[in-house]
XYZ file of N, CA, C and O in Angstrom:
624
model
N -18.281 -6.640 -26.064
C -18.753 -6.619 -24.689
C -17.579 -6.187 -23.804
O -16.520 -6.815 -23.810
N -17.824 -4.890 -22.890
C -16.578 -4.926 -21.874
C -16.677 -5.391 -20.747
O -17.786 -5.926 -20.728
N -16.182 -5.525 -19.748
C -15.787 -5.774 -18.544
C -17.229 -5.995 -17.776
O -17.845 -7.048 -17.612
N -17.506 -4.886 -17.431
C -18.470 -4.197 -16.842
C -19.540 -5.158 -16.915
O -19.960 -5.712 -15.899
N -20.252 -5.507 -18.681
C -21.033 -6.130 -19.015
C -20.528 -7.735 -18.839
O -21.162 -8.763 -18.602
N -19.816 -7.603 -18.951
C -19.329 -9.708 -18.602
C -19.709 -9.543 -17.239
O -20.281 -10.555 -16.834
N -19.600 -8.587 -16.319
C -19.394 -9.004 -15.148
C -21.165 -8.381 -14.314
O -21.512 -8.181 -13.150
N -21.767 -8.282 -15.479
C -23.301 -8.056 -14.385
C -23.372 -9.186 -15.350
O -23.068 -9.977 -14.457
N -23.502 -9.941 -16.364
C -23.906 -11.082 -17.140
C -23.235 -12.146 -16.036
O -23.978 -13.096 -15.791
N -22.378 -12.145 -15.562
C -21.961 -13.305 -15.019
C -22.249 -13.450 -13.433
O -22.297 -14.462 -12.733
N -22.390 -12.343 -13.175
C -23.062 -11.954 -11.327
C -24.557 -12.631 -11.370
O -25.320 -12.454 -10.421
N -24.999 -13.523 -12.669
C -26.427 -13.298 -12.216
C -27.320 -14.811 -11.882
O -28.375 -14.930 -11.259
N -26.384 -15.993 -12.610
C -26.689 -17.265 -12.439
C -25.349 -18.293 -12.283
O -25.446 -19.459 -11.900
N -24.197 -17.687 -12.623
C -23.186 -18.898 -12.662
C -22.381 -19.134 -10.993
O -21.303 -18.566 -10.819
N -22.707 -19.597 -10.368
C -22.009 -20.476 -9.457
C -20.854 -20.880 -9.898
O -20.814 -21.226 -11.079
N -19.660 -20.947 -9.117
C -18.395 -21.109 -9.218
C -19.019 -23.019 -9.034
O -19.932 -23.501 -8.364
N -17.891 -23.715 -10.085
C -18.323 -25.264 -9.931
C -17.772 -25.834 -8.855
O -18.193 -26.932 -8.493
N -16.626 -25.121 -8.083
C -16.395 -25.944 -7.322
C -16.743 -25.559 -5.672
O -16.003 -25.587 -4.689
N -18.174 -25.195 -5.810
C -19.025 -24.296 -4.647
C -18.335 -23.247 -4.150
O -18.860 -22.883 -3.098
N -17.474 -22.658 -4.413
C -16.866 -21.333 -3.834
C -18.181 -20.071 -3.853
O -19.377 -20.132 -3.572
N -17.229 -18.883 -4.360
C -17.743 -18.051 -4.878
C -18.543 -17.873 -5.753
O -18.878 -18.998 -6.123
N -19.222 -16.906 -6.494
C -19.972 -16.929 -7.790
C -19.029 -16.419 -8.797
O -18.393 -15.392 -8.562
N -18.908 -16.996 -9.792
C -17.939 -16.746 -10.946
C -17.548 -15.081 -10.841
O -16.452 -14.543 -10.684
N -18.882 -14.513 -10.993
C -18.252 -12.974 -10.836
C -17.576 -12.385 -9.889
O -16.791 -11.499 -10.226
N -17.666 -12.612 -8.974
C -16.953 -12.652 -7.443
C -15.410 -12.602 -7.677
O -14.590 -11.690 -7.574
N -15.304 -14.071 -8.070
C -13.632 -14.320 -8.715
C -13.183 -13.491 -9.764
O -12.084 -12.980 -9.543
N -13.769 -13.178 -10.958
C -14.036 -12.434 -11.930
C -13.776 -10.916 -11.242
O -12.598 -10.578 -11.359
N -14.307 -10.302 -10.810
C -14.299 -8.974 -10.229
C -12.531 -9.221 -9.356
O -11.597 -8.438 -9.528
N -12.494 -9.939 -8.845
C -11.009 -10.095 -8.261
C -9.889 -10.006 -8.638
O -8.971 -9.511 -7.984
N -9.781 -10.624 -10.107
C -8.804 -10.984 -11.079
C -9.012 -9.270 -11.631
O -7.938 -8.669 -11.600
N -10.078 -8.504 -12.069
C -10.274 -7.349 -12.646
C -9.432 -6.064 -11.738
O -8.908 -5.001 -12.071
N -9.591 -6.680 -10.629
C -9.496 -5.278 -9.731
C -7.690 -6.017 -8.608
O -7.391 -6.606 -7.570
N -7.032 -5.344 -9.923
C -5.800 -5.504 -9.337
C -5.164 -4.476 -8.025
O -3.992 -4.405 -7.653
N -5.759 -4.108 -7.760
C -5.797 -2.840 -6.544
C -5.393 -1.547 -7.346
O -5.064 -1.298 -8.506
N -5.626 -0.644 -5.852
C -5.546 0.428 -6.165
C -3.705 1.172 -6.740
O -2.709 0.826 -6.105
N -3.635 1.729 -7.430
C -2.130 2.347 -7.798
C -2.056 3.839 -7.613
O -2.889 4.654 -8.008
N -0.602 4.154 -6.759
C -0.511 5.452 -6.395
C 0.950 5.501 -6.567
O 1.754 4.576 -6.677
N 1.183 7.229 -6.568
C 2.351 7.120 -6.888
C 2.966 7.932 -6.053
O 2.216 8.885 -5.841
N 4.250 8.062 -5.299
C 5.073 8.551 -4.040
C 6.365 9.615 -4.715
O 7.331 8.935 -5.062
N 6.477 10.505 -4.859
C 7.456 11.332 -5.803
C 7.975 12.387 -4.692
O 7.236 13.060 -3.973
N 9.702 12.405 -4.691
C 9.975 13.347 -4.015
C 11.233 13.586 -5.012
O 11.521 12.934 -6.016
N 11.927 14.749 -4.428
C 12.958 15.701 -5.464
C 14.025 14.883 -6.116
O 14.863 15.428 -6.835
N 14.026 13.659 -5.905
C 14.912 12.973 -7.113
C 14.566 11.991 -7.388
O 15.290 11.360 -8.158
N 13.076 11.248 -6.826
C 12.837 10.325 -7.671
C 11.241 9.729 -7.477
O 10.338 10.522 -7.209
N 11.046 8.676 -7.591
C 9.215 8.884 -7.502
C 9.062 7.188 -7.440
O 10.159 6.708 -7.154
N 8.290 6.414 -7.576
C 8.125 5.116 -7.010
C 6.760 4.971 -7.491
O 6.182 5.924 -6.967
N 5.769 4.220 -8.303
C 4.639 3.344 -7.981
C 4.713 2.453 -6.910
O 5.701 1.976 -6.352
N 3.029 2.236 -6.620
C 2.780 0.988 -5.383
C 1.611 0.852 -5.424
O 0.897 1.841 -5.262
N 1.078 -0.361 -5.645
C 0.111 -1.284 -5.680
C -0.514 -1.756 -4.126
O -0.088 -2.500 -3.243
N -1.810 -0.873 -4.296
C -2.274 -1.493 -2.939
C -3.672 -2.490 -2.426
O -4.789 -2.521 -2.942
N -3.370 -2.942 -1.730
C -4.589 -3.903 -1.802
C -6.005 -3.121 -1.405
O -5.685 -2.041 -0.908
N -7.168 -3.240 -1.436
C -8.211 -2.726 -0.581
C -8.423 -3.098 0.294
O -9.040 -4.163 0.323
N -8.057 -2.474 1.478
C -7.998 -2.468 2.873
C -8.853 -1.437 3.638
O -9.252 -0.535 2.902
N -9.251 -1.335 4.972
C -9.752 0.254 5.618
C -8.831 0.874 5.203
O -9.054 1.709 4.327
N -7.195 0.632 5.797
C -6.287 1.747 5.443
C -6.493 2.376 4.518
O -6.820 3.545 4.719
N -6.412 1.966 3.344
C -5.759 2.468 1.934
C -7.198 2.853 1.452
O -7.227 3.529 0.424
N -8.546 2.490 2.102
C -9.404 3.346 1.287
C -9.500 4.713 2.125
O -10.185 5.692 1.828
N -8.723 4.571 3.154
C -9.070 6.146 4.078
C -7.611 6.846 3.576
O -7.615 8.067 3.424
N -7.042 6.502 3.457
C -6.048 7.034 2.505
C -6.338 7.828 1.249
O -6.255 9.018 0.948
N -6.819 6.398 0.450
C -7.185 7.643 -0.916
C -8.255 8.545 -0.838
O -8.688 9.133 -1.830
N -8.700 8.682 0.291
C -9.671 9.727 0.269
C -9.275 10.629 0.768
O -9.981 11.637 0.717
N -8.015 10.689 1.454
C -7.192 12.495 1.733
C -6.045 12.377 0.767
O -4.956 12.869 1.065
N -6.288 11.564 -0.714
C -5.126 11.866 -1.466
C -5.793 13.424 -2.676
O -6.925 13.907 -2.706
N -4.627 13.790 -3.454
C -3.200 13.861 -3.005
C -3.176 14.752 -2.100
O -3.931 15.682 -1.814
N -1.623 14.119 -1.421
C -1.197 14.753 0.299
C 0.404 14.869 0.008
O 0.950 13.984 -0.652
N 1.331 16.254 0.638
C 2.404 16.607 0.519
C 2.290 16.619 1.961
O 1.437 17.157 2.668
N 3.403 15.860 2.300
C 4.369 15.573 4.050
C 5.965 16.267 4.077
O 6.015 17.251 3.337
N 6.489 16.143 4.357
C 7.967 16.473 4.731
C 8.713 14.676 4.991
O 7.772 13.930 5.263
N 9.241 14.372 4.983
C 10.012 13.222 4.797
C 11.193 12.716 6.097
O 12.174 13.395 6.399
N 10.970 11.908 6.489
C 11.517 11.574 7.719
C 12.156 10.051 7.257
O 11.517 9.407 6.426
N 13.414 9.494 7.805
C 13.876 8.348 7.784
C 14.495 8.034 9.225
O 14.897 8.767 10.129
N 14.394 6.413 9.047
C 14.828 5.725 10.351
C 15.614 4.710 9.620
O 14.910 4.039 8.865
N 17.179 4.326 9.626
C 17.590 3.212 8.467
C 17.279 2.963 7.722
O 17.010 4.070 7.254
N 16.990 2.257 6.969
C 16.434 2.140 5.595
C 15.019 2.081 5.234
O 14.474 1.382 4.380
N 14.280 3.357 6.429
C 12.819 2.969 6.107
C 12.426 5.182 5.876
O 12.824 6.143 6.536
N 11.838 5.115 5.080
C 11.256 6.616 4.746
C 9.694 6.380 5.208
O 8.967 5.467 4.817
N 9.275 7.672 6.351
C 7.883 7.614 6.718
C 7.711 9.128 6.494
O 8.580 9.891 6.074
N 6.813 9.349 6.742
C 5.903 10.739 6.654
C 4.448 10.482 7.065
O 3.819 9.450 6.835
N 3.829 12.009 7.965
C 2.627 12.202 8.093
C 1.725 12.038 7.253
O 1.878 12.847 6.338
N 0.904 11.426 7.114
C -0.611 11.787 6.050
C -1.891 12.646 6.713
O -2.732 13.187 5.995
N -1.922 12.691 7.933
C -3.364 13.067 8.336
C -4.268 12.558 8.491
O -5.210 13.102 9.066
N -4.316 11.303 8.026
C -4.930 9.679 8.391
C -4.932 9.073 9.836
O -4.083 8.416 10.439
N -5.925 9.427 10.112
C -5.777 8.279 11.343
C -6.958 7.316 11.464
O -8.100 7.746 11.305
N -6.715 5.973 11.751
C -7.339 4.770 11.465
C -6.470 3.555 13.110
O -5.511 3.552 13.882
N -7.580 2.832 12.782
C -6.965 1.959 13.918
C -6.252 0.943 13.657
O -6.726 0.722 12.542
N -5.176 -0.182 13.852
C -4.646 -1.268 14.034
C -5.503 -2.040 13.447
O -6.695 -2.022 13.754
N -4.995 -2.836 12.502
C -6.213 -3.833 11.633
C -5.631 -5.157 12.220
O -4.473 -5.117 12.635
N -6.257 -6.202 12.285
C -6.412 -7.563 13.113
C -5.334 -8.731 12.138
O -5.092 -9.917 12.365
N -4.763 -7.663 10.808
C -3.249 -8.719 10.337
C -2.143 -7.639 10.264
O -1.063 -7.847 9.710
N -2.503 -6.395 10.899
C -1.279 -5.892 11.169
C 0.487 -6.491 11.506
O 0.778 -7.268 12.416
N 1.272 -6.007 10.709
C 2.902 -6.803 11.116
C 3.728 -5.797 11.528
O 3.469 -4.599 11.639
N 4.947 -6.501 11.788
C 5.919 -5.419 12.616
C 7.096 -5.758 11.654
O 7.983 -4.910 11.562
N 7.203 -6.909 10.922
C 8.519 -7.842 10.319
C 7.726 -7.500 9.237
O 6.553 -7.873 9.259
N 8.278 -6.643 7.975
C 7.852 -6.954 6.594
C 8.664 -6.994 6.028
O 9.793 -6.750 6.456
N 8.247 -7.491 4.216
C 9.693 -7.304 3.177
C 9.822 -5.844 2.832
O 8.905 -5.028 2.741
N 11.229 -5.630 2.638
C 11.033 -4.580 2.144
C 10.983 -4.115 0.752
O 11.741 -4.641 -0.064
N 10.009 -2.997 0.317
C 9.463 -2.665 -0.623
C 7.531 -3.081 -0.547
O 6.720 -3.348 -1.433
N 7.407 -2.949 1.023
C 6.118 -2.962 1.875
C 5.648 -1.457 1.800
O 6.300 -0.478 2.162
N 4.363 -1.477 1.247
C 3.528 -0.211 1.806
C 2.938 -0.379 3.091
O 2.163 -1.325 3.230
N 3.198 0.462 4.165
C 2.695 0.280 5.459
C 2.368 1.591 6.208
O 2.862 2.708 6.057
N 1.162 1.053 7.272
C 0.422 2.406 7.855
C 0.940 2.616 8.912
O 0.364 2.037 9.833
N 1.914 3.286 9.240
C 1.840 3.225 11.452
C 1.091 3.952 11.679
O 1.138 5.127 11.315
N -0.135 3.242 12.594
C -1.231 3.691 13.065
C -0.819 4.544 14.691
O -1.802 4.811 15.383
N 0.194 4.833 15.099
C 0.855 5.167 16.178
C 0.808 6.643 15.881
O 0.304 7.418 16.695
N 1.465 7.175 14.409
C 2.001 8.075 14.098
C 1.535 8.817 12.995
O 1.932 9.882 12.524
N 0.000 7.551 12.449
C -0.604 8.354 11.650
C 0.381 8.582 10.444
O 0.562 9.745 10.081
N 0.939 7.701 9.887
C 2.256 8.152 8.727
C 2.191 7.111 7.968
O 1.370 6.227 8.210
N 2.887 7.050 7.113
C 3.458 6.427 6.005
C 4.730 5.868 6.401
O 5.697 6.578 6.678
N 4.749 4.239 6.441
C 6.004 4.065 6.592
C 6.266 2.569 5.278
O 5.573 1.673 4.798
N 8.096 3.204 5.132
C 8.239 2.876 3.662
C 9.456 1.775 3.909
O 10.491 2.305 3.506
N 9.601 1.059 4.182
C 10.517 0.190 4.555
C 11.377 -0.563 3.096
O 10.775 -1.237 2.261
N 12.933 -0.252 3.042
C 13.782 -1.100 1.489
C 14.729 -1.650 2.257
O 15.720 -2.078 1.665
N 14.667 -1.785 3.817
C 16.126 -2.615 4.326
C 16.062 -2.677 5.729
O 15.092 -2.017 6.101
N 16.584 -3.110 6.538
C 16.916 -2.884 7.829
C 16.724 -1.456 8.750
O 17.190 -0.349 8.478
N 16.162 -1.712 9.542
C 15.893 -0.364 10.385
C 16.441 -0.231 11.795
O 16.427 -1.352 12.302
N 16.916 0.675 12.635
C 17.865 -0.124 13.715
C 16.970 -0.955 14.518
O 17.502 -1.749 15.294
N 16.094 -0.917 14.474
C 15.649 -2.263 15.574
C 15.976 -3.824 14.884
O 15.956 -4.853 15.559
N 16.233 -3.786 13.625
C 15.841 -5.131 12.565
C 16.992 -5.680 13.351
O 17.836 -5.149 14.072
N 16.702 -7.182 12.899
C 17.122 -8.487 13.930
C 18.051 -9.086 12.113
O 17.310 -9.448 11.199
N 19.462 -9.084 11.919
C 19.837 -9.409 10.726
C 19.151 -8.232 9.700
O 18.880 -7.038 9.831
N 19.045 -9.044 8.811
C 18.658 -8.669 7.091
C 17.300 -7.843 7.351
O 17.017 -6.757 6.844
N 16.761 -8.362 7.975
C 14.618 -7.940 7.921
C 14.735 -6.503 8.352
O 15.387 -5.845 9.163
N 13.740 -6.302 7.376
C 12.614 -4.759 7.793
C 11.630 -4.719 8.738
O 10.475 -5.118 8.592
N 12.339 -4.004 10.154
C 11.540 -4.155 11.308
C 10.957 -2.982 11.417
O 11.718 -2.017 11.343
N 10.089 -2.819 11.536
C 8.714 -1.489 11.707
C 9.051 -0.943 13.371
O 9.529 -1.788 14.128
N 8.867 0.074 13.760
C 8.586 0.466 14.622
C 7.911 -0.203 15.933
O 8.295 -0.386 17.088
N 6.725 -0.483 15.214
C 5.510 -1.243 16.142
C 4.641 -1.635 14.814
O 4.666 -1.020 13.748
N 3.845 -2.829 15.126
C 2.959 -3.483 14.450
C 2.284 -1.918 12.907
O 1.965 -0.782 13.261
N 2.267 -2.238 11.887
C 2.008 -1.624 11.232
C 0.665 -2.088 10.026
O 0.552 -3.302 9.857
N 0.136 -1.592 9.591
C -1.134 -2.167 8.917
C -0.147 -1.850 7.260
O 0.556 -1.044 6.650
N -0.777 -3.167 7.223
C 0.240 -3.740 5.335
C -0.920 -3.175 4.743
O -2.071 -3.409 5.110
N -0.445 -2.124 3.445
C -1.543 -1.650 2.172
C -0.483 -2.410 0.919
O -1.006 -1.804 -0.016
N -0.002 -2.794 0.611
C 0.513 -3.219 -0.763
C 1.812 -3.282 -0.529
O 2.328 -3.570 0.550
N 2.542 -2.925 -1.866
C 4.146 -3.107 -2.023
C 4.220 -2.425 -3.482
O 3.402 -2.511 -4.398
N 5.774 -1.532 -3.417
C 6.010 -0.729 -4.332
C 6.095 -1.865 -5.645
O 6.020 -3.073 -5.424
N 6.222 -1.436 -6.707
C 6.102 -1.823 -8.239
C 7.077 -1.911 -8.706
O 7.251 -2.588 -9.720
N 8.340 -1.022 -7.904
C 9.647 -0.857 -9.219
C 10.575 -1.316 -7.859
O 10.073 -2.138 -7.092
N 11.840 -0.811 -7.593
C 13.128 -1.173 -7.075
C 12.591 -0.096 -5.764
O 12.566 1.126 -5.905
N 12.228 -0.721 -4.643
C 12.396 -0.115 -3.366
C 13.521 0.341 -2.889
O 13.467 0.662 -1.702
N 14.709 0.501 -3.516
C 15.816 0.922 -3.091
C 15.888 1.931 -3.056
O 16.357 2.654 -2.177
N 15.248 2.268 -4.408
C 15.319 3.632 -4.636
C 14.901 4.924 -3.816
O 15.058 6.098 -4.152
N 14.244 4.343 -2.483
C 14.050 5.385 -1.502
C 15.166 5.856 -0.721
O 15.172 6.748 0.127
N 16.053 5.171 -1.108
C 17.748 5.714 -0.163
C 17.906 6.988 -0.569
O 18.606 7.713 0.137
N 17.296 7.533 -1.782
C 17.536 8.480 -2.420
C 17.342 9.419 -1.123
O 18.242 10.100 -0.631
N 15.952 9.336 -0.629
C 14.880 10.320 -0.033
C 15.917 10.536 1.614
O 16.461 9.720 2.357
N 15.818 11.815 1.626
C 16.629 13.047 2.824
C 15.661 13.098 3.858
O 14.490 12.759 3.688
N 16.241 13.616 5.188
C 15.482 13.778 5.726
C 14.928 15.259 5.652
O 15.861 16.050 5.788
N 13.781 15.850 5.491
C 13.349 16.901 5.041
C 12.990 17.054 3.624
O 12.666 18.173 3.227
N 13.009 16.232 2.961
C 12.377 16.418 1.438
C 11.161 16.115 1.442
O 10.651 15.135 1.985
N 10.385 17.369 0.527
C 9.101 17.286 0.329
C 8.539 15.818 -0.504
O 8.962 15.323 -1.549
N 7.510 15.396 0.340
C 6.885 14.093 -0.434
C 5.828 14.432 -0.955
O 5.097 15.405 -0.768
N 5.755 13.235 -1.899
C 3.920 13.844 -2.550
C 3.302 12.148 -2.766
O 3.916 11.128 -3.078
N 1.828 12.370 -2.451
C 1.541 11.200 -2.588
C -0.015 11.389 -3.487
O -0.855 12.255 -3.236
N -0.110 10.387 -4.518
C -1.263 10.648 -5.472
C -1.498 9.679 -5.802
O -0.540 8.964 -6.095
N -2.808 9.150 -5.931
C -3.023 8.547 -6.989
C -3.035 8.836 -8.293
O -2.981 9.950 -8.816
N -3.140 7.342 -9.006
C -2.970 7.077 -10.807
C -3.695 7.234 -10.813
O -4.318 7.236 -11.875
């Protein structure tokens, strides 16, 4: 039996016991570890795990997308062509190795450290930014990325 079939077998009478959800509900949750895409520019490339959000499903629907590459301190953004509105848990303070939307600028912004606005240690965004996930491997590794290097963004 795969997945698929456990999970219309279990969508159809089991109630979660402790009145929550319906087993499949939770089940489908645990299955669907989000969406994975991958960010590659001329010396190095990054996975990132994103949650399902508006953002990130209006996202993967103009993927794949090549930008030009822009940095502000330790944060790499670029255009997508996306534009979407301010979501109601949007942040401005994230960790870094945050996938994030600035809905201002319509971009990609990639935050691994301090940016000049950051207050100490923290990754300060521009302005309030809509959270899609967080990279998979060593966010550092965007120090690599120039300003002017071609980006590419795809999904797995």
């Amino acid at each position: 039996m795969n997945a698929f079939t456990f999970t219309r077998i279990m969508s159809h009478e089991l109630p979660d016991p402790s009145g929550g959800a319906p087993l499949a509900k939770n089940f489908n949750r645990l299955l669907n570890m989000g969406m994975q895409i991958r960010i590659s520019w001329p010396s190095g490339q990054l996975t990132a795990t994103l949650d399902e959000t508006p953002t990130s499903k209006a996202l993967a629907e103009a993927l794949p997308l090549s930008a030009s590459a822009s940095t502000w301190g330790e944060e790499v953004y670029f255009d997508t062509g996306v534009s979407v509105a301010l979501e109601h848990d949007a942040r401005q303070v994230v960790d870094p190795g945050t996938v994030a939307f600035w809905t201002e600028g319509d971009a990609l912004a990639l935050p691994y450290g301090p940016t000049p606005i950051s207050r100490g240690g923290e990754s300060r965004l521009a302005s309030p930014c809509n959270v899609l996930g967080s990279f998979d491997g060593d966010p550092r590794l965007l120090s690599t990325v120039r300003d002017g290097d071609p980006v590419r963004v795809e999904l797995m």
